[in-house]
Coordinates of C-alpha atoms in Angstrom, one line a residue:
M1 CA -0.1 -0.1 -0.4
A2 CA 1.4 3.2 -0.9
L3 CA 2.2 6.0 1.9
T4 CA 0.2 8.8 2.1
A5 CA 1.3 12.0 3.1
I6 CA -1.0 15.4 4.4
T7 CA 1.0 18.4 3.7
N8 CA 0.5 22.2 4.5
A9 CA -2.3 21.5 7.0
Q10 CA -2.3 23.4 10.6
I11 CA -2.1 20.5 12.9
F12 CA -4.3 19.7 16.3
D13 CA -2.8 16.3 18.0
G14 CA -5.7 16.1 20.2
E15 CA -4.0 18.2 23.1
K16 CA -3.1 21.3 21.2
A17 CA -2.0 23.2 18.0
V18 CA 1.6 22.4 16.9
G19 CA 1.6 24.3 13.4
V20 CA 1.8 23.3 10.2
R21 CA 3.3 19.6 10.1
T22 CA 3.5 16.5 7.6
V23 CA 1.4 13.7 8.3
V24 CA 2.0 10.2 6.6
I25 CA 0.0 7.4 6.7
D26 CA 1.2 3.7 6.5
G27 CA -1.7 1.5 6.0
G28 CA -3.8 2.2 9.0
R29 CA -1.4 4.0 11.1
I30 CA 0.4 7.0 11.2
A31 CA 4.0 6.5 10.5
R32 CA 5.3 9.9 11.2
V33 CA 4.4 13.6 11.8
G34 CA 6.7 16.4 10.9
G35 CA 9.5 16.3 8.1
D36 CA 9.2 16.3 4.4
A37 CA 6.7 13.4 2.4
P38 CA 8.3 10.4 1.8
E39 CA 9.0 10.1 -2.3
G40 CA 6.4 8.3 -4.2
S41 CA 3.9 9.0 -1.7
E42 CA -0.1 10.0 -2.3
I43 CA 0.4 14.1 -1.5
V44 CA -2.9 15.4 -0.1
D45 CA -2.6 19.0 0.1
G46 CA -3.6 20.9 3.3
S47 CA -3.0 24.6 2.4
G48 CA -5.9 26.4 4.2
A49 CA -7.0 23.3 6.4
T50 CA -6.4 21.9 10.2
L51 CA -5.7 18.4 10.7
L52 CA -7.5 16.9 13.6
P53 CA -8.1 13.5 14.9
G54 CA -10.9 11.7 14.6
F55 CA -13.3 12.6 16.4
I56 CA -15.1 10.7 19.2
D57 CA -18.9 10.8 20.3
A58 CA -19.1 9.8 24.2
H59 CA -22.6 9.4 24.3
V60 CA -24.8 7.2 21.6
H61 CA -27.2 4.8 20.9
S62 CA -26.6 2.9 17.5
A63 CA -29.3 2.8 15.0
P64 CA -29.3 1.0 11.4
G65 CA -26.8 3.3 9.4
S66 CA -25.5 5.1 12.2
L67 CA -21.9 4.4 12.3
A68 CA -21.7 5.0 8.9
L69 CA -23.5 8.5 9.4
A70 CA -21.4 9.2 12.3
L71 CA -18.0 8.7 10.1
R72 CA -19.6 11.1 7.0
F73 CA -18.9 13.8 9.6
G74 CA -15.5 13.0 11.3
V75 CA -16.7 11.0 14.2
T76 CA -14.3 8.1 14.0
T77 CA -15.4 6.4 17.3
E78 CA -18.8 6.1 19.0
L79 CA -19.1 5.1 22.5
E80 CA -22.5 3.2 22.7
M81 CA -24.2 3.5 26.5
Q82 CA -26.9 1.2 25.8
G83 CA -27.2 -1.0 22.7
M84 CA -26.2 -4.3 20.9
N85 CA -22.3 -3.7 19.6
T86 CA -20.5 -5.5 22.3
R87 CA -17.6 -7.7 21.5
E88 CA -19.5 -10.3 20.1
N89 CA -21.7 -8.6 17.9
R90 CA -19.1 -6.0 16.1
G91 CA -16.7 -8.0 14.3
A92 CA -18.1 -7.3 11.0
I93 CA -17.9 -3.1 11.7
T94 CA -14.3 -3.4 13.3
D95 CA -13.1 -4.2 10.0
D96 CA -15.1 -1.9 7.8
D97 CA -13.9 1.4 6.9
T98 CA -17.0 2.9 5.8
Q99 CA -18.0 3.4 9.4
A100 CA -17.2 4.5 12.9
D101 CA -15.6 2.0 14.7
V102 CA -17.8 1.8 18.1
R103 CA -17.7 0.3 22.2
S104 CA -19.9 -0.4 23.7
S105 CA -21.7 -1.3 27.6
G106 CA -24.1 -3.4 26.3
F107 CA -27.4 -3.1 28.6
A108 CA -27.3 -0.9 31.5
I109 CA -27.9 -2.5 34.8
T110 CA -31.5 -0.8 36.0
P111 CA -34.6 -2.1 38.1
P112 CA -37.1 -3.9 36.0
G113 CA -39.5 -1.0 35.0
G114 CA -36.9 1.3 35.5
H115 CA -35.4 4.0 32.9
P116 CA -34.9 4.2 30.0
S117 CA -38.6 2.1 29.8
E118 CA -40.3 5.4 30.1
L119 CA -38.9 7.1 26.8
M120 CA -41.0 4.4 24.8
P121 CA -43.9 4.9 23.4
E122 CA -46.6 2.3 24.2
G123 CA -46.9 -0.1 21.2
F124 CA -43.3 1.1 19.7
R125 CA -41.0 -1.6 18.1
P126 CA -37.4 -1.3 16.4
K127 CA -37.2 -1.1 12.6
W128 CA -34.2 -3.2 12.5
D129 CA -33.4 -7.0 12.8
L130 CA -31.8 -8.3 16.0
P131 CA -28.2 -9.2 16.3
P132 CA -26.8 -12.5 16.3
V133 CA -26.5 -12.5 19.9
M134 CA -28.7 -10.8 22.2
P135 CA -27.1 -8.7 25.2
L136 CA -27.8 -9.8 28.6
M137 CA -30.4 -7.6 30.4
P138 CA -29.2 -7.0 33.9
F139 CA -32.2 -5.9 35.6
S140 CA -31.4 -5.7 39.3
T141 CA -33.4 -4.8 42.8
T142 CA -30.9 -5.6 45.4
P143 CA -27.2 -5.5 45.4
E144 CA -26.8 -9.1 44.8
E145 CA -27.7 -8.9 41.9
A146 CA -26.1 -5.9 40.3
A147 CA -22.7 -7.3 41.6
A148 CA -23.7 -11.0 39.8
F149 CA -24.4 -9.2 36.7
V150 CA -21.0 -7.3 36.7
P151 CA -18.9 -10.7 35.6
Q152 CA -21.6 -11.5 33.2
L153 CA -21.5 -8.2 31.1
I154 CA -17.6 -8.3 31.0
A155 CA -17.6 -11.8 29.6
R156 CA -20.5 -11.3 27.2
G157 CA -18.3 -8.3 25.6
S158 CA -19.3 -4.9 27.7
D159 CA -16.4 -3.0 27.2
F160 CA -17.4 -0.8 30.5
I161 CA -20.3 -1.1 33.2
K162 CA -23.3 1.2 33.2
F163 CA -25.6 2.0 35.9
M164 CA -29.0 3.7 35.4
I165 CA -29.3 6.3 38.5
D166 CA -32.6 7.7 37.6
D167 CA -36.0 8.6 39.1
G168 CA -38.0 9.6 36.5
S169 CA -38.7 13.3 37.3
V170 CA -36.5 14.7 34.7
E171 CA -38.6 12.9 32.2
G172 CA -41.8 13.7 33.3
H173 CA -42.4 10.6 35.3
P174 CA -41.8 10.7 38.7
G175 CA -41.3 7.6 41.0
L176 CA -39.6 5.5 38.5
P177 CA -38.1 2.5 40.0
V178 CA -34.3 3.3 40.5
L179 CA -31.3 1.8 41.9
D180 CA -30.5 2.7 45.8
K181 CA -27.3 3.5 47.0
A182 CA -26.7 0.2 48.2
T183 CA -27.2 -1.6 45.0
V184 CA -24.9 1.1 43.1
H185 CA -22.7 0.8 45.6
A186 CA -22.1 -3.3 45.2
G187 CA -22.2 -3.4 41.5
V188 CA -19.4 -0.4 41.4
A189 CA -17.2 -2.5 44.0
E190 CA -17.7 -5.9 41.8
A191 CA -16.4 -3.8 38.9
K192 CA -13.5 -2.6 40.4
K193 CA -12.5 -6.3 41.2
Y194 CA -12.3 -6.8 37.4
G195 CA -10.6 -3.3 36.6
A196 CA -13.7 -2.8 34.9
L197 CA -14.7 1.0 33.6
T198 CA -18.2 2.4 35.3
V199 CA -19.8 4.8 34.2
A200 CA -23.4 6.2 35.5
H201 CA -26.5 7.7 34.0
A202 CA -27.8 11.0 36.5
L203 CA -29.6 13.5 35.3
T204 CA -29.9 14.9 38.8
M205 CA -27.7 16.5 41.2
E206 CA -28.8 14.0 44.0
A207 CA -28.2 10.6 41.4
T208 CA -24.7 12.3 40.5
R209 CA -24.0 12.6 44.0
T210 CA -25.2 8.8 44.6
A211 CA -22.6 8.3 41.7
A212 CA -19.9 10.1 42.9
E213 CA -19.8 8.5 46.7
A214 CA -20.1 5.3 44.8
G215 CA -16.7 5.3 42.9
I216 CA -18.0 5.6 39.7
D217 CA -15.1 6.9 36.7
G218 CA -17.6 8.8 34.9
V219 CA -21.1 10.3 34.5
T220 CA -22.8 10.3 30.8
H221 CA -25.0 13.4 31.7
V222 CA -24.5 16.7 33.7
F223 CA -27.6 17.3 35.8
M224 CA -30.7 19.9 34.8
D225 CA -32.5 20.1 37.8
Q226 CA -30.6 22.9 39.5
P227 CA -27.9 25.2 39.2
H228 CA -24.5 23.6 40.8
T229 CA -23.0 24.2 43.9
A230 CA -19.6 24.4 45.2
E231 CA -20.2 21.5 46.9
I232 CA -20.9 19.2 44.0
I233 CA -18.7 20.3 41.8
S234 CA -15.8 19.4 44.8
L235 CA -17.6 16.0 45.1
I236 CA -17.7 15.4 41.5
K237 CA -13.7 16.6 41.5
D238 CA -12.4 15.0 43.9
A239 CA -14.0 11.9 42.9
G240 CA -12.0 12.2 39.9
M241 CA -14.9 11.6 37.6
F242 CA -15.7 12.5 34.0
V243 CA -18.4 14.4 32.7
I244 CA -20.0 13.7 29.9
P245 CA -22.5 17.0 29.7
C246 CA -24.3 15.9 26.5
V247 CA -25.2 19.7 26.5
T248 CA -27.3 18.9 23.0
L249 CA -29.3 16.6 25.0
N250 CA -30.6 18.8 27.8
A251 CA -31.5 21.6 25.6
S252 CA -33.6 19.2 23.6
M253 CA -35.3 17.9 27.0
M254 CA -36.0 22.0 27.6
G255 CA -37.5 21.6 24.1
I256 CA -35.0 23.0 21.8
T257 CA -34.4 21.8 18.4
G258 CA -31.9 21.5 16.3
S259 CA -33.4 23.0 13.3
E260 CA -30.8 26.0 13.3
L261 CA -28.2 23.1 12.7
A262 CA -30.3 21.3 10.3
D263 CA -30.8 24.5 8.0
D264 CA -26.7 24.6 7.9
P265 CA -26.0 23.4 4.1
R266 CA -22.9 21.7 5.7
V267 CA -25.2 19.2 7.9
A268 CA -28.2 19.1 5.5
A269 CA -26.2 17.5 2.6
R270 CA -25.4 14.5 4.8
L271 CA -28.9 14.1 6.4
D272 CA -31.4 11.8 5.0
A273 CA -35.4 12.8 5.7
D274 CA -35.6 10.7 8.7
W275 CA -32.8 12.4 10.3
D276 CA -33.7 15.9 9.2
R277 CA -37.1 15.0 10.7
T278 CA -35.6 14.0 13.7
L279 CA -33.0 16.6 14.2
R280 CA -35.5 19.4 13.9
S281 CA -37.7 17.9 16.9
S282 CA -37.1 17.5 20.3
F283 CA -37.7 15.5 23.5
N284 CA -38.9 18.4 25.1
R285 CA -39.7 16.6 28.5
Y286 CA -38.2 19.0 30.7
P287 CA -39.5 22.9 29.3
Q288 CA -39.1 24.2 33.3
G289 CA -35.1 23.3 32.6
K290 CA -32.4 26.7 32.2
L291 CA -30.3 26.0 29.7
H292 CA -28.0 28.6 31.3
D293 CA -27.6 26.9 34.4
V294 CA -26.3 23.7 32.4
Y295 CA -23.6 26.5 31.3
D296 CA -22.6 27.6 34.0
T297 CA -22.3 24.0 35.5
V298 CA -20.0 23.0 32.8
R299 CA -18.2 26.4 33.0
A300 CA -17.4 25.2 36.6
L301 CA -16.4 22.0 35.8
D302 CA -14.2 22.9 33.5
A303 CA -12.6 25.5 35.3
A304 CA -12.5 22.9 38.6
G305 CA -10.2 20.7 36.2
V306 CA -12.8 18.1 36.0
D307 CA -12.1 16.2 32.5
V308 CA -14.9 17.4 30.3
L309 CA -16.1 14.9 27.3
A310 CA -17.9 15.5 24.3
G311 CA -21.1 13.4 23.8
T312 CA -24.2 13.7 22.7
D313 CA -26.6 10.7 23.6
V314 CA -28.2 10.6 19.9
S315 CA -30.0 7.3 19.4
I316 CA -32.5 6.6 16.6
P317 CA -34.3 8.7 13.7
E318 CA -37.5 9.2 15.7
T319 CA -39.1 12.4 16.6
F320 CA -39.7 11.1 20.2
F321 CA -35.4 11.3 20.5
G322 CA -35.4 14.5 18.6
G323 CA -33.3 17.5 18.7
L324 CA -30.0 14.9 17.6
A325 CA -28.3 13.2 14.6
H326 CA -25.5 10.9 14.6
G327 CA -22.3 12.8 13.6
A328 CA -24.1 16.0 13.4
S329 CA -24.8 16.8 17.0
L330 CA -21.0 16.3 18.0
H331 CA -20.2 19.3 16.0
H332 CA -23.3 21.1 17.8
E333 CA -22.2 19.6 20.9
L334 CA -18.8 21.3 20.4
Q335 CA -20.6 24.3 19.6
Y336 CA -22.3 24.3 22.9
L337 CA -19.3 23.5 25.1
V338 CA -17.8 26.5 23.9
A339 CA -21.0 28.5 24.4
A340 CA -20.4 27.4 27.8
G341 CA -17.5 28.7 28.0
L342 CA -14.5 26.3 27.1
T343 CA -12.0 27.5 24.4
P344 CA -12.4 25.8 21.2
A345 CA -9.2 24.4 21.8
R346 CA -10.8 22.7 24.9
A347 CA -13.8 21.8 23.6
L348 CA -11.8 19.7 21.0
R349 CA -9.6 17.9 23.4
A350 CA -13.0 16.8 24.8
A351 CA -13.8 15.2 21.5
T352 CA -10.5 13.4 21.1
A353 CA -7.5 13.3 23.4
T354 CA -9.7 13.6 26.8
T355 CA -12.6 11.0 25.7
A356 CA -9.6 8.5 24.4
R357 CA -7.7 8.3 27.9
R358 CA -10.5 8.5 30.0
F359 CA -12.1 5.4 28.2
R360 CA -8.8 4.0 28.2
L361 CA -8.8 3.6 24.3
S362 CA -4.9 4.3 23.7
D363 CA -4.5 3.9 20.4
R364 CA -6.2 6.9 18.8
G365 CA -8.0 10.5 19.8
R366 CA -4.2 12.0 19.2
I367 CA -2.1 12.7 16.1
A368 CA 1.2 10.9 17.1
E369 CA 3.0 8.2 15.6
G370 CA 1.9 4.6 15.9
L371 CA -1.5 5.5 16.6
R372 CA -4.4 4.4 14.0
A373 CA -5.0 7.0 11.4
D374 CA -8.3 8.1 12.3
L375 CA -8.4 11.8 10.9
L376 CA -10.3 14.5 10.2
L377 CA -9.2 17.3 7.5
V378 CA -11.3 20.5 7.5
D379 CA -11.3 23.9 6.3
G380 CA -10.3 26.5 8.3
D381 CA -9.2 26.7 11.8
P382 CA -11.7 25.3 14.5
T383 CA -8.9 26.3 17.3
S384 CA -10.3 29.7 16.5
T385 CA -13.5 29.3 15.1
I386 CA -15.2 26.2 16.5
G387 CA -18.2 26.2 13.9
D388 CA -15.5 25.4 11.3
T389 CA -15.6 21.5 12.5
L390 CA -18.0 20.8 9.6
N391 CA -16.4 22.2 6.8
T392 CA -14.8 18.5 6.3
R393 CA -12.3 18.3 3.5
A394 CA -11.4 14.6 3.6
V395 CA -12.1 11.8 6.3
W396 CA -9.9 8.7 7.3
R397 CA -10.5 5.7 9.1
R398 CA -7.4 3.3 9.6
G399 CA -6.0 5.3 7.0
T400 CA -8.3 4.6 4.5
R401 CA -10.0 7.9 3.2
L402 CA -13.9 7.6 3.3
A403 CA -15.5 8.4 -0.3
A404 CA -17.0 11.4 -0.8

């Protein structure tokens, strides 16, 4: 396979801007950063553009075609926070460079009838085939049950263990069955025995507190039920947790649609009718929420040194899961993070190196020799204008350039 040399582009290596460098791709890996283009290599002129690591969306739920859609927007890896793409089901995805790579929790530990059951309209049935191996359904109501499911989930190919801590109050279903503190603590303690990463769905401050006190590694949302306090920020920081704010989801829960994003021709050209309709809708389950409170919380977390990761909670093309679309919404999330007060560089880090580090993906998320050649070339300079991330010029997944 011939070498590919990307020349004359500004480089953001996942941590910082490093100026103009030549990046050489050999097969599926980055062979060299810097120096001259090797003789005989295919030259990709990056003049006027910025080369970034492929983006990682730290919170998705997959749907048919969603991984291919994500890749068209330069999202080269998606982290599935409830779904079918555990190791036993994703063999074909791993080797298919026309769609994003994926890691998955499988199904989350939750009580029978607990979240996310309240989100599904009565009679709704997914419009796709079941996978070869159905993931384990770890319904738990006691500490013993939660602990017993952890090794089973790991054995069945879950890449991390997820806990649902949700009483339904934000979704308009107060009184939903919810994991109690003892059950969360027992499950997390068991996961630690196996060295497994743990995450928690938590939309309220109290649920976030439960996750922090249990030793969860990270929460997959930022709470939206009340303004932050210095005490909760300190608790999160002292626990060493990361936070995936999913501001896009919070906005949708408050009734804010993605119509403005859908109107952007750089987005519209890549969406079919179902995803366009979904993006123009919203969850609208918590209209009393205040987006400026979410912004303030995200800004306080960042200022405190908490690792903020970029994720969306995008799922399926249905209007009741509206305001979101795979790939496109990760760019929207970066815009939201900057609106909340992060610098563009910190927002880019949240979608690349920081997420890779916290999810133990040591082979991606940065532009460095020996790592996967998952790359995104965009016109302009997103380290100063975050909206430039949508100016896609080229995408590579494992060194294979996505066809235009």
